[in-house]
Amino acid sequence: MKARIQWAGEALFIGESGSGHAVVMDGPPESGGRNLGVRPMEMVLIGLGGCSNFDVVSILKKSRQAVESCEAFLEAERAGEEPKVFTKIHLHFVVKGRGLKEAQVKRAVELSAEKYCSASIMLARGGVEISHDYEIIELGQAE
């Protein structure tokens, strides 16, 4: 896996993934940024959420669950002193569908956290306390 990061002036950086996708990163105004992009540590959090959500949806589909929406909401705490690493991250999944089985949703969330999500496992091995929970919203016929 490869990436390229180009400084674009002040605290602005353009990141390009090995697959050719670009993302804009910027620092906060108090650090010389202009708030034109996400912060690098926000990217880590977004990456974790994307990795885990990808797994949850994939596992639910393979389990033949009628999942129609899955959102992951993440909240993180960071150390108070430099380096301000993540110390705790909580993932809350909101899974919507028809006839979803709670046991299958629970299994998908746990498998992602414990076996498949490399971002989650890497952060946990680095000492970050990672927790998760979920809620299921049953969609009616007209929705």
mmCIF file of C-alpha atoms in Angstrom:
data_model
loop_
_atom_site.group_PDB
_atom_site.id
_atom_site.type_symbol
_atom_site.label_atom_id
_atom_site.label_comp_id
_atom_site.label_asym_id
_atom_site.label_seq_id
_atom_site.Cartn_x
_atom_site.Cartn_y
_atom_site.Cartn_z
ATOM 1 C CA MET A 1 0.000 0.000 0.000
ATOM 2 C CA LYS A 2 1.271 3.444 -0.856
ATOM 3 C CA ALA A 3 0.254 7.072 -0.392
ATOM 4 C CA ARG A 4 1.636 10.461 -1.382
ATOM 5 C CA ILE A 5 1.145 13.661 0.616
ATOM 6 C CA GLN A 6 1.865 17.039 -1.004
ATOM 7 C CA TRP A 7 2.196 20.211 1.033
ATOM 8 C CA ALA A 8 -0.028 22.886 -0.549
ATOM 9 C CA GLY A 9 1.009 25.865 1.609
ATOM 10 C CA GLU A 10 0.324 26.984 5.166
ATOM 11 C CA ALA A 11 -1.134 23.930 6.942
ATOM 12 C CA LEU A 12 -2.835 22.498 3.828
ATOM 13 C CA PHE A 13 -1.927 19.067 2.452
ATOM 14 C CA ILE A 14 -3.289 16.977 -0.404
ATOM 15 C CA GLY A 15 -3.136 13.241 0.151
ATOM 16 C CA GLU A 16 -3.343 10.785 -2.723
ATOM 17 C CA SER A 17 -3.906 7.103 -2.159
ATOM 18 C CA GLY A 18 -2.204 4.377 -4.124
ATOM 19 C CA SER A 19 -5.548 3.782 -5.835
ATOM 20 C CA GLY A 20 -5.553 7.370 -7.095
ATOM 21 C CA HIS A 21 -8.077 9.035 -4.786
ATOM 22 C CA ALA A 22 -7.355 12.430 -3.250
ATOM 23 C CA VAL A 23 -8.264 13.989 0.077
ATOM 24 C CA VAL A 24 -7.670 17.492 1.418
ATOM 25 C CA MET A 25 -6.256 17.857 4.922
ATOM 26 C CA ASP A 26 -5.839 21.118 6.802
ATOM 27 C CA GLY A 27 -4.912 22.231 10.265
ATOM 28 C CA PRO A 28 -7.034 24.379 12.558
ATOM 29 C CA PRO A 29 -6.725 28.173 12.303
ATOM 30 C CA GLU A 30 -4.739 28.320 15.553
ATOM 31 C CA SER A 31 -2.091 26.167 13.831
ATOM 32 C CA GLY A 32 -2.008 28.177 10.618
ATOM 33 C CA GLY A 33 -4.766 26.293 8.827
ATOM 34 C CA ARG A 34 -7.785 27.707 7.060
ATOM 35 C CA ASN A 35 -10.219 24.896 7.871
ATOM 36 C CA LEU A 36 -10.305 23.753 4.230
ATOM 37 C CA GLY A 37 -10.147 20.036 4.934
ATOM 38 C CA VAL A 38 -10.270 17.341 7.556
ATOM 39 C CA ARG A 39 -7.613 17.125 10.237
ATOM 40 C CA PRO A 40 -5.186 14.197 9.939
ATOM 41 C CA MET A 41 -6.391 12.618 13.204
ATOM 42 C CA GLU A 42 -9.975 12.928 11.963
ATOM 43 C CA MET A 43 -8.832 10.901 8.951
ATOM 44 C CA VAL A 44 -7.662 8.142 11.283
ATOM 45 C CA LEU A 45 -11.084 8.130 12.950
ATOM 46 C CA ILE A 46 -12.907 8.186 9.601
ATOM 47 C CA GLY A 47 -10.687 5.349 8.374
ATOM 48 C CA LEU A 48 -11.583 3.258 11.411
ATOM 49 C CA GLY A 49 -15.289 3.938 10.905
ATOM 50 C CA GLY A 50 -15.125 3.127 7.212
ATOM 51 C CA CYS A 51 -13.176 -0.076 7.789
ATOM 52 C CA SER A 52 -15.530 -1.341 10.473
ATOM 53 C CA ASN A 53 -18.726 -0.252 8.711
ATOM 54 C CA PHE A 54 -17.541 -1.971 5.509
ATOM 55 C CA ASP A 55 -17.109 -5.207 7.486
ATOM 56 C CA VAL A 56 -20.466 -4.964 9.259
ATOM 57 C CA VAL A 57 -22.397 -4.424 6.018
ATOM 58 C CA SER A 58 -20.467 -7.171 4.220
ATOM 59 C CA ILE A 59 -21.050 -9.689 7.024
ATOM 60 C CA LEU A 60 -24.761 -8.824 7.230
ATOM 61 C CA LYS A 61 -25.181 -9.231 3.468
ATOM 62 C CA LYS A 62 -23.379 -12.592 3.542
ATOM 63 C CA SER A 63 -25.740 -13.585 6.373
ATOM 64 C CA ARG A 64 -28.665 -12.753 4.059
ATOM 65 C CA GLN A 65 -29.875 -9.934 6.264
ATOM 66 C CA ALA A 66 -32.017 -7.286 4.547
ATOM 67 C CA VAL A 67 -29.816 -4.373 5.615
ATOM 68 C CA GLU A 68 -30.704 -1.101 3.896
ATOM 69 C CA SER A 69 -28.610 1.378 5.869
ATOM 70 C CA CYS A 70 -25.714 1.228 8.271
ATOM 71 C CA GLU A 71 -24.185 4.279 9.907
ATOM 72 C CA ALA A 72 -21.262 4.325 12.298
ATOM 73 C CA PHE A 73 -20.974 7.215 14.734
ATOM 74 C CA LEU A 74 -17.584 7.482 16.410
ATOM 75 C CA GLU A 75 -16.512 9.407 19.491
ATOM 76 C CA ALA A 76 -12.894 9.562 20.534
ATOM 77 C CA GLU A 77 -10.845 10.816 23.448
ATOM 78 C CA ARG A 78 -7.234 11.886 23.084
ATOM 79 C CA ALA A 79 -4.360 12.238 25.510
ATOM 80 C CA GLY A 80 -4.048 15.686 27.051
ATOM 81 C CA GLU A 81 -0.336 16.029 26.297
ATOM 82 C CA GLU A 82 1.788 15.541 23.193
ATOM 83 C CA PRO A 83 1.645 13.247 21.436
ATOM 84 C CA LYS A 84 -2.140 13.553 21.635
ATOM 85 C CA VAL A 85 -2.847 9.955 20.691
ATOM 86 C CA PHE A 86 -6.285 8.417 20.857
ATOM 87 C CA THR A 87 -6.918 6.807 24.229
ATOM 88 C CA LYS A 88 -10.554 5.726 23.766
ATOM 89 C CA ILE A 89 -12.806 5.299 20.750
ATOM 90 C CA HIS A 90 -16.447 4.272 20.821
ATOM 91 C CA LEU A 91 -18.287 3.111 17.694
ATOM 92 C CA HIS A 92 -22.086 3.207 17.655
ATOM 93 C CA PHE A 93 -23.730 1.461 14.706
ATOM 94 C CA VAL A 94 -27.258 2.270 13.559
ATOM 95 C CA VAL A 95 -28.430 -0.547 11.319
ATOM 96 C CA LYS A 96 -31.690 -0.214 9.406
ATOM 97 C CA GLY A 97 -33.491 -2.911 7.490
ATOM 98 C CA ARG A 98 -36.362 -5.341 7.345
ATOM 99 C CA GLY A 99 -36.459 -8.393 9.588
ATOM 100 C CA LEU A 100 -32.912 -7.945 10.860
ATOM 101 C CA LYS A 101 -31.935 -10.516 13.466
ATOM 102 C CA GLU A 102 -30.255 -9.001 16.502
ATOM 103 C CA ALA A 103 -27.915 -11.982 16.861
ATOM 104 C CA GLN A 104 -26.652 -11.428 13.306
ATOM 105 C CA VAL A 105 -26.075 -7.703 13.851
ATOM 106 C CA LYS A 106 -24.256 -8.380 17.126
ATOM 107 C CA ARG A 107 -22.131 -11.033 15.406
ATOM 108 C CA ALA A 108 -21.252 -8.693 12.528
ATOM 109 C CA VAL A 109 -20.163 -5.900 14.879
ATOM 110 C CA GLU A 110 -18.111 -8.286 17.025
ATOM 111 C CA LEU A 111 -16.454 -10.017 14.053
ATOM 112 C CA SER A 112 -15.449 -6.670 12.626
ATOM 113 C CA ALA A 113 -13.931 -5.543 15.930
ATOM 114 C CA GLU A 114 -12.209 -8.810 16.809
ATOM 115 C CA LYS A 115 -11.234 -10.387 13.489
ATOM 116 C CA TYR A 116 -11.609 -8.322 10.313
ATOM 117 C CA CYS A 117 -11.162 -4.572 10.809
ATOM 118 C CA SER A 118 -7.412 -4.092 10.563
ATOM 119 C CA ALA A 119 -7.722 -0.430 11.593
ATOM 120 C CA SER A 120 -9.571 -1.319 14.799
ATOM 121 C CA ILE A 121 -7.235 -4.159 15.665
ATOM 122 C CA MET A 122 -4.137 -2.049 14.952
ATOM 123 C CA LEU A 123 -5.361 0.794 17.182
ATOM 124 C CA ALA A 124 -6.332 -1.632 19.965
ATOM 125 C CA ARG A 125 -2.903 -3.270 19.834
ATOM 126 C CA GLY A 126 -1.438 0.211 20.194
ATOM 127 C CA GLY A 127 -3.264 0.698 23.492
ATOM 128 C CA VAL A 128 -6.458 2.438 22.381
ATOM 129 C CA GLU A 129 -9.510 1.303 24.343
ATOM 130 C CA ILE A 130 -12.108 0.548 21.653
ATOM 131 C CA SER A 131 -15.741 -0.143 22.453
ATOM 132 C CA HIS A 132 -18.818 -0.565 20.326
ATOM 133 C CA ASP A 133 -22.561 -0.941 20.476
ATOM 134 C CA TYR A 134 -25.420 -0.961 18.011
ATOM 135 C CA GLU A 135 -29.074 -0.270 17.537
ATOM 136 C CA ILE A 136 -31.441 -1.803 15.029
ATOM 137 C CA ILE A 137 -34.201 0.168 13.352
ATOM 138 C CA GLU A 138 -36.883 -1.899 11.675
ATOM 139 C CA LEU A 139 -38.105 -0.340 8.465
ATOM 140 C CA GLY A 140 -41.789 -0.670 7.674
ATOM 141 C CA GLN A 141 -43.342 -1.609 4.347
ATOM 142 C CA ALA A 142 -43.747 1.999 3.117
ATOM 143 C CA GLU A 143 -40.229 3.158 4.006
#
